[in-house]
Coordinates of C-alpha atoms in Angstrom, one line a residue:
M1 CA -0.1 0.0 -0.1
S2 CA 1.4 3.3 -1.0
R3 CA 2.0 5.9 1.7
F4 CA 0.4 9.6 1.4
E5 CA 2.0 12.6 2.3
P6 CA -0.1 15.5 3.6
K7 CA -0.6 18.4 1.2
K8 CA 2.0 21.4 2.0
P9 CA 0.1 24.8 2.6
S10 CA 0.3 27.2 -0.1
L11 CA 3.1 29.7 -0.1
C12 CA 1.5 33.2 0.1
T13 CA 3.9 36.5 -0.4
S14 CA 2.5 39.8 0.3
G15 CA 4.0 42.7 -1.8
P16 CA 6.0 40.8 -4.2
L17 CA 7.4 43.8 -5.8
L18 CA 9.3 44.6 -2.4
N19 CA 10.6 40.9 -2.5
D20 CA 14.4 40.7 -3.0
T21 CA 13.8 37.6 -5.2
F22 CA 11.7 39.4 -7.6
R23 CA 14.0 42.3 -7.8
E24 CA 17.0 40.1 -8.6
S25 CA 15.1 38.1 -11.1
L26 CA 13.7 41.2 -12.9
S27 CA 17.1 42.7 -12.8
V28 CA 18.6 39.6 -14.5
L29 CA 15.9 39.6 -17.1
H30 CA 16.2 43.2 -17.9
A31 CA 20.1 43.0 -18.0
I32 CA 19.7 40.2 -20.6
V33 CA 17.1 41.7 -23.1
K34 CA 18.9 45.2 -22.9
S35 CA 22.4 43.7 -23.6
C36 CA 21.0 41.7 -26.6
Y37 CA 19.1 45.0 -27.7
G38 CA 19.7 46.2 -31.5
P39 CA 22.2 45.2 -34.3
F40 CA 25.2 45.7 -32.1
G41 CA 23.8 43.6 -29.1
R42 CA 25.7 40.9 -27.4
L43 CA 25.0 37.3 -27.9
K44 CA 23.8 34.9 -25.5
Q45 CA 24.6 31.2 -25.4
L46 CA 21.8 28.9 -23.7
H47 CA 22.5 25.2 -22.6
N48 CA 21.1 23.0 -20.1
G49 CA 24.4 22.0 -18.4
I50 CA 23.9 18.3 -18.8
G51 CA 24.2 18.2 -22.7
G52 CA 21.7 18.6 -25.5
C53 CA 21.5 21.5 -27.8
V54 CA 23.3 24.6 -27.4
T55 CA 21.7 27.9 -28.7
T56 CA 23.7 31.2 -29.6
T57 CA 21.1 34.0 -30.1
S58 CA 20.1 37.4 -29.4
Q59 CA 16.5 36.7 -30.7
S60 CA 13.8 37.6 -28.3
H61 CA 11.8 34.2 -28.6
A62 CA 14.7 32.1 -28.6
L63 CA 15.8 33.8 -25.3
L64 CA 12.8 33.8 -23.6
S65 CA 11.8 30.1 -24.4
G66 CA 15.3 28.9 -23.7
F67 CA 15.7 29.6 -20.0
S68 CA 13.3 29.0 -17.2
V69 CA 12.6 31.8 -14.8
R70 CA 11.8 31.2 -11.1
H71 CA 9.6 34.1 -9.8
P72 CA 5.9 33.9 -11.0
A73 CA 5.6 37.7 -11.6
V74 CA 8.6 37.6 -13.7
K75 CA 7.3 34.4 -15.6
L76 CA 4.3 36.6 -16.4
I77 CA 6.2 39.3 -18.0
A78 CA 8.1 36.5 -20.1
A79 CA 4.9 34.8 -21.2
S80 CA 3.3 38.1 -22.1
I81 CA 6.1 39.0 -24.5
C82 CA 6.2 35.4 -25.9
N83 CA 2.5 35.9 -26.6
H84 CA 3.3 39.2 -28.5
I85 CA 6.2 37.5 -30.4
S86 CA 4.0 34.5 -31.4
T87 CA 1.6 37.0 -33.0
F88 CA 3.9 39.7 -34.6
S89 CA 7.4 37.9 -34.7
D90 CA 9.2 41.4 -34.2
C91 CA 9.7 43.9 -31.4
G92 CA 10.0 41.3 -28.6
L93 CA 13.0 42.9 -27.0
F94 CA 11.6 46.4 -27.3
A95 CA 8.7 45.3 -25.3
A96 CA 10.7 43.4 -22.9
N97 CA 13.0 46.2 -22.4
L98 CA 10.4 49.0 -22.1
C99 CA 8.2 46.7 -19.6
C100 CA 11.3 46.1 -17.3
N101 CA 12.3 50.0 -17.5
L102 CA 8.7 51.0 -16.5
I103 CA 8.4 48.7 -13.6
D104 CA 12.1 49.9 -12.4
Q105 CA 10.8 53.5 -12.7
F106 CA 7.5 53.3 -11.2
T107 CA 8.4 51.2 -8.1
N108 CA 10.8 54.1 -7.0
L109 CA 7.7 56.5 -6.9
N110 CA 6.0 57.1 -3.8
I111 CA 2.5 56.7 -5.7
S112 CA -0.2 54.4 -5.3
P113 CA 0.0 51.8 -7.8
H114 CA -3.5 52.3 -9.0
T115 CA -2.9 55.9 -9.7
I116 CA 0.2 55.0 -11.7
I117 CA -1.7 52.5 -13.7
R118 CA -4.4 55.1 -14.4
L119 CA -2.0 57.8 -15.6
T120 CA 0.1 55.3 -17.7
K121 CA -3.1 54.2 -19.4
H122 CA -3.9 57.8 -20.3
I123 CA -0.3 58.5 -21.6
L124 CA -0.3 55.2 -23.8
N125 CA -3.6 56.4 -25.1
L126 CA -2.0 59.7 -26.1
C127 CA 0.9 57.8 -27.8
I128 CA -1.4 55.4 -29.7
T129 CA -3.8 58.3 -30.9
Y130 CA -0.7 60.0 -32.0
L131 CA 0.7 57.1 -33.8
K132 CA -2.4 56.8 -35.7
S133 CA -2.9 60.0 -36.8
E134 CA -1.7 61.5 -40.0
D135 CA 0.2 64.2 -38.3
C136 CA 2.7 61.6 -36.7
A137 CA 6.3 62.5 -37.7
C138 CA 7.9 59.4 -36.7
K139 CA 5.8 57.1 -39.3
M140 CA 6.1 57.0 -42.8
A141 CA 4.1 55.4 -45.7
V142 CA 5.3 52.7 -47.6
D143 CA 5.5 52.9 -51.4
F144 CA 5.0 49.5 -52.9
S145 CA 5.6 50.9 -56.3
N146 CA 9.3 51.1 -55.3
S147 CA 11.3 48.1 -54.0
K148 CA 13.7 50.3 -51.9
S149 CA 10.9 50.6 -49.3
L150 CA 10.5 46.9 -49.1
L151 CA 14.3 46.3 -49.1
S152 CA 14.8 48.5 -46.1
V153 CA 12.1 47.0 -44.1
A154 CA 13.6 43.5 -44.6
Y155 CA 17.3 44.9 -44.1
S156 CA 16.1 46.3 -40.8
V157 CA 15.2 43.0 -39.5
V158 CA 18.0 40.9 -40.9
S159 CA 20.5 43.3 -39.8
S160 CA 19.3 43.4 -36.3
K161 CA 20.5 39.7 -35.6
P162 CA 24.2 39.7 -35.0
A163 CA 24.2 36.1 -34.5
C164 CA 23.5 35.5 -38.3
M165 CA 27.3 36.6 -38.7
L166 CA 26.7 38.5 -42.1
T167 CA 28.9 41.0 -43.7
A168 CA 27.0 44.2 -45.2
N169 CA 26.9 42.9 -48.6
E170 CA 25.5 39.4 -47.2
A171 CA 22.8 41.3 -45.4
N172 CA 21.9 43.1 -48.4
Y173 CA 21.8 39.9 -50.5
I174 CA 19.6 38.1 -47.8
S175 CA 17.1 41.1 -47.5
T176 CA 16.9 41.2 -51.3
L177 CA 16.0 37.4 -51.4
A178 CA 13.5 37.9 -48.4
V179 CA 11.6 40.5 -50.5
K180 CA 11.6 38.4 -53.7
A181 CA 10.4 35.3 -51.6
F182 CA 7.7 37.7 -50.2
L183 CA 6.8 39.0 -53.6
L184 CA 6.3 35.6 -55.2
T185 CA 3.8 34.7 -52.4
V186 CA 1.5 37.7 -53.4
P187 CA -0.8 36.4 -56.2
N188 CA -1.0 38.2 -59.3
D189 CA -4.9 38.1 -59.8
V190 CA -6.5 39.8 -56.9
G191 CA -10.3 39.0 -56.6
S192 CA -12.8 39.9 -53.8
S193 CA -10.4 38.0 -51.3
V194 CA -6.6 37.7 -51.5
T195 CA -4.8 34.6 -50.1
L196 CA -1.0 34.7 -49.9
G197 CA 1.2 32.1 -51.1
K198 CA 3.8 30.4 -48.7
S199 CA 7.5 30.6 -48.6
I200 CA 9.3 27.4 -47.3
I201 CA 12.5 28.0 -45.8
V202 CA 15.2 25.2 -46.9
P203 CA 18.3 25.3 -44.8
V204 CA 21.9 24.4 -46.2
E205 CA 24.6 24.3 -43.5
G206 CA 28.2 24.7 -44.4
E207 CA 27.7 26.8 -47.7
D208 CA 28.5 30.3 -48.3
V209 CA 25.8 32.9 -47.5
M210 CA 25.8 34.1 -51.1
G211 CA 24.9 30.6 -52.3
S212 CA 21.3 31.2 -51.1
S213 CA 18.6 31.6 -53.5
V214 CA 14.9 31.7 -54.0
V215 CA 13.2 29.3 -56.6
S216 CA 9.5 28.9 -57.1
G217 CA 7.9 25.6 -56.2
L218 CA 9.0 23.2 -53.7
L219 CA 12.1 21.5 -53.0
I220 CA 12.1 18.0 -51.5
E221 CA 15.5 16.7 -50.1
M222 CA 16.4 13.2 -51.6
S223 CA 19.6 11.2 -51.9
D224 CA 21.6 11.9 -55.0
Y225 CA 21.6 8.2 -55.9
Y226 CA 18.0 7.7 -55.6
L227 CA 16.8 10.9 -57.2
T228 CA 19.2 10.3 -60.2
R229 CA 18.1 6.7 -60.7
A230 CA 14.0 7.4 -60.1
L231 CA 14.4 10.4 -62.8
L232 CA 16.2 8.3 -65.3
S233 CA 13.9 5.2 -64.9
T234 CA 10.5 7.3 -64.8
Q235 CA 9.7 8.8 -68.0
L236 CA 7.8 11.9 -67.3
T237 CA 7.0 12.9 -70.7
T238 CA 3.5 13.9 -70.6
K239 CA 3.0 17.7 -69.6
P240 CA 1.5 18.9 -67.4
L241 CA 2.1 16.1 -64.8
K242 CA -1.2 15.0 -63.2
V243 CA -0.4 14.6 -59.4
A244 CA -2.1 12.5 -56.6
L245 CA -1.5 13.9 -53.2
F246 CA -2.1 11.4 -50.1
S247 CA -2.3 12.3 -46.4
I248 CA -2.9 8.6 -45.5
S249 CA -0.4 6.0 -45.2
L250 CA 0.0 3.5 -48.2
S251 CA 2.3 1.2 -46.3
G252 CA -0.6 -1.2 -45.9
D253 CA -0.7 -0.9 -41.9
F254 CA -4.3 -1.5 -40.3
C255 CA -3.8 1.5 -38.1
E256 CA -4.6 3.7 -41.0
T257 CA -8.0 2.3 -41.4
G258 CA -9.5 3.7 -38.4
E259 CA -10.7 2.5 -34.8
G260 CA -13.0 -0.5 -34.2
T261 CA -12.8 -4.2 -34.1
L262 CA -11.9 -6.0 -37.3
D263 CA -13.4 -9.5 -37.7
V264 CA -11.3 -11.8 -40.2
F265 CA -12.2 -15.1 -41.4
D266 CA -9.5 -17.8 -40.8
S267 CA -8.9 -18.4 -44.5
V268 CA -8.3 -14.7 -45.2
N269 CA -4.9 -13.1 -44.8
P270 CA -5.3 -9.2 -43.8
D271 CA -1.8 -8.6 -45.3
I272 CA -2.9 -10.0 -48.6
V273 CA -6.2 -8.2 -48.7
M274 CA -4.5 -4.9 -47.9
L275 CA -1.8 -5.3 -50.5
D276 CA -4.7 -6.2 -53.0
Q277 CA -6.2 -2.9 -52.2
L278 CA -3.4 -0.9 -52.7
F279 CA -2.4 -2.4 -56.0
A280 CA -6.2 -2.0 -57.1
L281 CA -5.6 1.8 -56.0
G282 CA -2.2 2.1 -57.8
K283 CA -4.0 0.6 -60.9
Q284 CA -6.6 3.4 -60.8
L285 CA -4.0 5.9 -60.5
V286 CA -2.3 4.3 -63.8
D287 CA -5.5 4.2 -65.6
D288 CA -6.2 8.0 -64.7
H289 CA -2.7 9.0 -66.2
V290 CA -1.4 10.0 -62.9
M291 CA 2.3 10.9 -63.2
L292 CA 3.5 11.8 -59.8
L293 CA 2.3 10.4 -56.5
L294 CA 3.2 12.3 -53.5
C295 CA 2.4 10.7 -50.1
Q296 CA 2.7 12.4 -46.5
K297 CA 3.7 9.2 -44.9
V298 CA 5.0 5.7 -46.1
I299 CA 4.4 3.9 -49.4
H300 CA 4.5 0.0 -49.6
P301 CA 7.8 -1.2 -51.6
A302 CA 5.6 -3.5 -53.5
L303 CA 3.4 -0.7 -54.5
K304 CA 6.2 1.7 -55.2
Q305 CA 7.9 -1.0 -57.5
Y306 CA 4.7 -1.4 -59.4
L307 CA 4.1 2.5 -59.9
K308 CA 7.9 2.5 -61.1
E309 CA 7.3 -0.1 -63.8
Q310 CA 4.3 2.1 -64.8
D311 CA 6.3 5.1 -65.1
V312 CA 4.6 6.8 -62.1
F313 CA 7.2 8.6 -60.2
A314 CA 6.1 7.9 -56.3
V315 CA 7.8 10.1 -53.3
D316 CA 6.9 9.3 -49.8
R317 CA 7.8 10.5 -46.3
L318 CA 7.1 14.2 -47.1
G319 CA 5.8 15.3 -43.7
A320 CA 2.9 17.2 -42.7
A321 CA 4.6 20.7 -43.0
V322 CA 4.6 20.6 -46.8
M323 CA 1.0 19.1 -47.3
E324 CA -1.0 22.6 -47.4
P325 CA 1.5 24.4 -49.7
L326 CA 1.7 21.2 -52.0
S327 CA -2.2 21.2 -52.2
Q328 CA -2.1 25.1 -52.8
M329 CA 0.4 24.8 -55.3
T330 CA -0.8 21.9 -57.3
G331 CA -4.5 22.2 -56.9
A332 CA -4.6 18.6 -55.5
K333 CA -7.0 17.6 -52.5
P334 CA -5.1 15.5 -49.9
I335 CA -6.8 11.9 -50.1
A336 CA -7.2 10.4 -46.9
S337 CA -8.8 7.1 -47.9
L338 CA -7.8 3.9 -49.8
S339 CA -11.3 4.0 -51.7
P340 CA -11.6 4.7 -55.4
V341 CA -10.2 8.3 -55.9
S342 CA -12.3 10.9 -57.5
S343 CA -10.9 12.8 -60.6
T344 CA -11.6 16.0 -59.0
C345 CA -8.7 15.2 -56.3
Y346 CA -6.0 15.2 -58.8
G347 CA -3.8 18.3 -59.4
D348 CA -0.8 19.2 -61.7
L349 CA 2.4 20.4 -62.1
E350 CA 4.3 22.0 -64.9
N351 CA 7.4 19.9 -64.5
V352 CA 9.9 18.2 -62.0
S353 CA 13.9 18.4 -62.0
K354 CA 16.8 17.9 -59.9
L355 CA 18.7 20.8 -58.0
S356 CA 21.7 20.6 -55.7
Y357 CA 22.8 23.0 -53.1
G358 CA 26.5 22.1 -51.5
F359 CA 25.9 18.5 -50.4
K360 CA 22.2 18.3 -50.5
H361 CA 20.0 17.2 -53.4
F362 CA 16.5 18.0 -54.1
L363 CA 13.5 17.2 -56.3
H364 CA 12.4 20.3 -57.5
L365 CA 8.5 20.5 -58.3
I366 CA 8.0 23.3 -60.7
P367 CA 4.3 24.7 -60.6
F368 CA 2.4 26.7 -62.9
D369 CA 1.5 29.2 -60.2
T370 CA 4.4 30.7 -58.4
S371 CA 2.8 31.8 -55.3
I372 CA 4.6 28.8 -53.6
C373 CA 8.4 29.0 -53.5
S374 CA 11.4 27.7 -51.8
F375 CA 13.8 29.9 -50.0
V376 CA 17.2 28.4 -49.8
L377 CA 19.2 29.5 -47.0
C378 CA 22.9 28.9 -46.9
N379 CA 25.4 29.6 -44.1
R380 CA 28.7 28.6 -42.6
N381 CA 27.5 27.0 -39.5
E382 CA 24.6 25.3 -37.6
T383 CA 24.4 28.4 -35.1
S384 CA 24.6 31.2 -37.5
L385 CA 22.2 29.3 -40.0
K386 CA 19.4 28.9 -37.3
E387 CA 19.6 32.4 -36.3
L388 CA 19.3 33.4 -40.1
M389 CA 16.3 31.2 -40.3
R390 CA 14.6 32.8 -37.5
A391 CA 15.5 36.4 -38.8
C392 CA 14.2 35.6 -42.4
R393 CA 11.0 34.1 -41.0
A394 CA 10.5 37.4 -38.8
A395 CA 11.3 39.5 -42.2
E396 CA 8.6 37.5 -44.1
H397 CA 6.1 38.1 -41.4
V398 CA 7.0 41.9 -41.2
L399 CA 6.6 42.2 -44.8
Q400 CA 3.2 40.5 -44.7
M401 CA 2.0 43.0 -42.0
T402 CA 3.4 45.8 -43.8
L403 CA 1.1 44.9 -46.9
K404 CA -1.9 44.9 -44.6
Y405 CA -0.6 48.3 -42.8
P406 CA 1.5 50.2 -45.2
W407 CA 3.3 52.1 -42.6
V408 CA 6.7 51.9 -40.9
L409 CA 8.0 53.7 -37.7
L410 CA 11.5 55.0 -37.8
G411 CA 14.1 52.7 -36.2
G412 CA 17.6 53.4 -34.6
G413 CA 15.8 54.7 -31.4
C414 CA 14.3 57.6 -33.3
S415 CA 10.7 56.3 -32.8
E416 CA 11.2 56.4 -28.9
T417 CA 12.9 59.5 -28.5
H418 CA 10.4 61.4 -30.7
L419 CA 7.6 59.9 -29.1
A420 CA 9.1 60.8 -25.5
A421 CA 9.6 64.4 -26.7
F422 CA 6.0 64.5 -28.1
V423 CA 4.7 63.4 -24.7
R424 CA 6.7 65.7 -22.7
Y425 CA 5.3 68.4 -24.9
K426 CA 1.8 67.7 -24.9
T427 CA 1.6 66.9 -21.1
S428 CA 3.7 70.1 -20.2
K429 CA 0.6 72.2 -19.7
V430 CA -1.8 69.9 -17.9
Q431 CA -5.5 71.4 -17.5
S432 CA -7.1 71.0 -14.1
N433 CA -10.1 69.1 -15.7
C434 CA -7.9 66.6 -16.9
L435 CA -6.5 66.4 -13.5
E436 CA -9.8 65.9 -12.2
E437 CA -10.8 63.3 -14.5
L438 CA -7.6 61.3 -13.7
N439 CA -8.2 61.8 -10.0
C440 CA -4.8 62.8 -9.2
S441 CA -2.4 65.7 -8.6
E442 CA -0.3 67.9 -10.8
T443 CA 3.0 66.6 -9.2
D444 CA 1.9 62.8 -9.5
Y445 CA 1.0 63.5 -13.1
K446 CA 4.3 65.1 -13.9
M447 CA 6.4 62.5 -12.1
V448 CA 4.6 59.6 -13.8
T449 CA 4.8 61.2 -17.1
N450 CA 8.7 61.8 -16.6
C451 CA 9.2 58.1 -15.6
F452 CA 7.3 57.1 -18.8
C453 CA 9.6 59.3 -21.0
L454 CA 12.6 58.4 -19.3
S455 CA 11.9 54.6 -19.9
L456 CA 11.4 55.2 -23.6
E457 CA 14.8 57.0 -23.9
S458 CA 16.4 54.4 -21.9
V459 CA 15.3 51.8 -24.4
A460 CA 16.8 54.1 -27.0
R461 CA 20.1 54.3 -25.1
S462 CA 20.1 50.5 -24.9
L463 CA 21.1 50.5 -28.7
E464 CA 24.7 51.6 -27.6
H465 CA 26.8 48.8 -26.2
D466 CA 30.4 50.1 -26.7
G467 CA 30.8 52.9 -24.1
G468 CA 29.3 55.7 -26.2
N469 CA 26.3 57.9 -25.7
M470 CA 23.2 59.0 -27.4
L471 CA 22.0 62.4 -28.0
L472 CA 18.6 64.0 -28.7
D473 CA 18.3 66.8 -31.3
L474 CA 16.0 69.5 -30.1
E475 CA 14.1 70.1 -33.4
D476 CA 13.1 66.7 -34.8
G477 CA 13.3 64.6 -31.8
H478 CA 15.7 62.0 -33.3
S479 CA 18.3 59.9 -31.5
W480 CA 22.2 60.4 -32.6
S481 CA 25.0 58.2 -31.5
V482 CA 28.4 59.5 -30.1
S483 CA 31.3 57.1 -30.0
S484 CA 33.1 57.0 -26.7
E485 CA 36.4 58.4 -28.6
A486 CA 34.5 61.3 -30.0
F487 CA 35.0 64.8 -28.3
L488 CA 32.1 65.6 -26.1
D489 CA 31.4 68.7 -24.3
S490 CA 28.7 71.5 -23.7
Q491 CA 29.5 73.2 -26.8
C492 CA 30.5 70.5 -29.4
F493 CA 28.9 67.1 -30.0
E494 CA 30.6 65.0 -32.6
T495 CA 28.0 62.6 -33.9
G496 CA 27.8 60.4 -36.9
P497 CA 26.6 62.1 -40.2
H498 CA 23.1 60.5 -39.8
C499 CA 20.7 60.1 -36.9
G500 CA 19.7 56.6 -35.8
C501 CA 17.3 55.8 -38.4
G502 CA 19.1 57.4 -41.2
M503 CA 16.7 59.7 -42.2
L504 CA 18.4 63.1 -41.1
K505 CA 21.7 64.4 -41.8
R506 CA 23.8 66.2 -39.3
R507 CA 23.7 70.2 -39.5
D508 CA 25.9 72.7 -37.7
D509 CA 22.8 74.6 -36.6
L510 CA 21.1 71.7 -34.6
Q511 CA 21.0 72.1 -30.8
W512 CA 21.6 69.0 -28.7
C513 CA 21.2 67.3 -25.3
V514 CA 22.3 64.1 -23.7
L515 CA 19.6 61.7 -24.0
G516 CA 18.1 61.0 -20.6
S517 CA 18.8 64.5 -19.1
Q518 CA 16.5 67.3 -18.7
Y519 CA 15.7 69.6 -21.4
Q520 CA 13.2 72.4 -22.4
T521 CA 10.0 70.8 -24.0
F522 CA 9.6 71.4 -27.7
N523 CA 7.1 70.1 -30.4
P524 CA 9.1 67.6 -32.3
Q525 CA 8.6 68.2 -36.2
T526 CA 10.0 66.7 -39.3
R527 CA 11.2 69.1 -41.8
N528 CA 9.8 69.2 -45.4
Q529 CA 12.9 68.2 -47.1
A530 CA 13.5 65.1 -45.0
H531 CA 14.1 61.9 -47.1
S532 CA 11.0 59.8 -47.9
V533 CA 11.2 56.1 -47.9
T534 CA 12.0 55.6 -51.4
Q535 CA 14.7 58.4 -51.7
S536 CA 17.2 57.0 -49.2
D537 CA 19.5 54.0 -49.8
R538 CA 19.6 52.9 -46.1
L539 CA 17.0 53.7 -43.7
I540 CA 16.2 51.6 -40.5
F541 CA 12.6 51.1 -39.9
D542 CA 10.4 49.2 -37.3
C543 CA 7.3 47.3 -38.2
Y544 CA 4.3 49.6 -37.4
P545 CA 1.8 47.1 -36.1
A546 CA 4.4 45.2 -34.1
K547 CA 5.9 48.3 -32.6
C548 CA 2.6 49.8 -31.5
N549 CA 1.4 46.4 -30.1
A550 CA 4.6 46.0 -28.3
L551 CA 4.2 49.4 -26.8
Q552 CA 0.9 48.5 -25.4
V553 CA 2.0 45.2 -24.2
A554 CA 4.9 46.6 -22.4
V555 CA 2.6 49.2 -20.6
D556 CA -0.3 46.6 -19.9
T557 CA 2.3 44.2 -18.3
A558 CA 3.9 46.7 -16.2
G559 CA 0.7 47.8 -15.0
L560 CA -0.4 44.1 -14.2
I561 CA 2.7 43.6 -12.1
L562 CA 2.4 46.9 -10.2
D563 CA -1.0 45.7 -9.3
L564 CA -0.2 42.5 -7.8
S565 CA -0.7 42.3 -4.1
Y566 CA 0.1 38.7 -3.3
V567 CA 1.8 35.8 -5.0
I568 CA 0.5 32.5 -3.9
E569 CA 2.4 29.5 -5.0
D570 CA 1.3 25.8 -4.7
N571 CA 4.4 23.8 -3.7
N572 CA 2.6 20.4 -3.7

């Protein structure tokens, strides 16, 4: 008889924000995301200490899903950021960085959490309203008639991941391929509804990055010997090629016939009956002039040999991931039964061929419709290849969101500094009726606003990792980087030739202040002669919907943490 232990009482902790464990855990999380932020962020190596896969990355989803967090409140922050990343694929580090900054700033205020939450929601609404308005000076419209705008969007994502180990030319090349793959997924014919195609990433390790390419159709990896033999022995002369797509196993296993009891007579051999059924199915495919059989699972060797003798090219073990794009590309409906096949289930392909990249060999399925493509990504080692795959998936998603919301926000810290300057300007003269509506004093209002703006500016300063500093120009509200070696005093600021996003050029008449210091409030404007998206060769952008949602997630999550009174943990 097993022994039972009495249940332990739950651990109830009051005032979790004052707990040293929480502060230490939050400080570690903040240090990690802040040090990884931006294209010059430091890489982190994740491993479990007892063997297994080692991940080197600065990408937010790989980081937050790669380590465990002890404190429940910090777990909540990580889960909130991961939920944002799963939907938008970008701006995860921004959301985590801003959220931690807000919590750090607000916990030092002698103001009730409910007042802080109420005021931050008011400031957040002010920011979102401004970002959505036509007068917003830190967002730009994307011109889809010019490829430079899309290239800048893709480059901003790819170049922000240093673990990809790309040179400037390689980053430009991969960005061009990412845009090409995206454009291939956009259908030529637009009806009442638009369905985007798919870009399937095909990784090739150990090859030069410049060997990457985008090809229309799908690539299926196969051994060189089998592929060459199969193409030589099968005469695919009829064009177009009729295709049958099976999602059910054709191995003859009874587990594929469904659940239930099977009664078999003594004189009946189930294996022979099943094989006869498979041959009957194969004969129908031959009679229907099917030239290519694609199976998600396994094909019985005898059936495969029969089809080969009948000049039908059979490919099995495709996996579930390619079934949807295969169906979309060929027009074939996945067949999930051994019953006679309806002629409406077949699809077609233009041709098949063999392609090789490095030591990998592929069967190339060439479609009539180019909305399905294969993005062959090459890189020198496994670590940089995995990070490059993550970056390209994020770039594709960002381009898709840009197609739906044709705006971009200025990157390189310029949106954060501009937005902070705008909030300071709009809240510098608060009306008494606004204070009454918010049920707070003017002092509380200004203190919370200052903490909010300092948090935004702190995120922009996180882009500098080499001992330099960040400046704010007092006209447009953009951020400017100053290296640690540059001469810096109250009279002369030696910045780079462009601001963080690359839109503005340095001018001698600009007034500056160190980012994070006090300055006279001003209404940040963008001059009429500023560059547009299509006029500059190298601009840094942030995804508009992702950044707006990340801003909201950071503020809401910080408010949720501030509102915690107790943490109850069940230790059973």
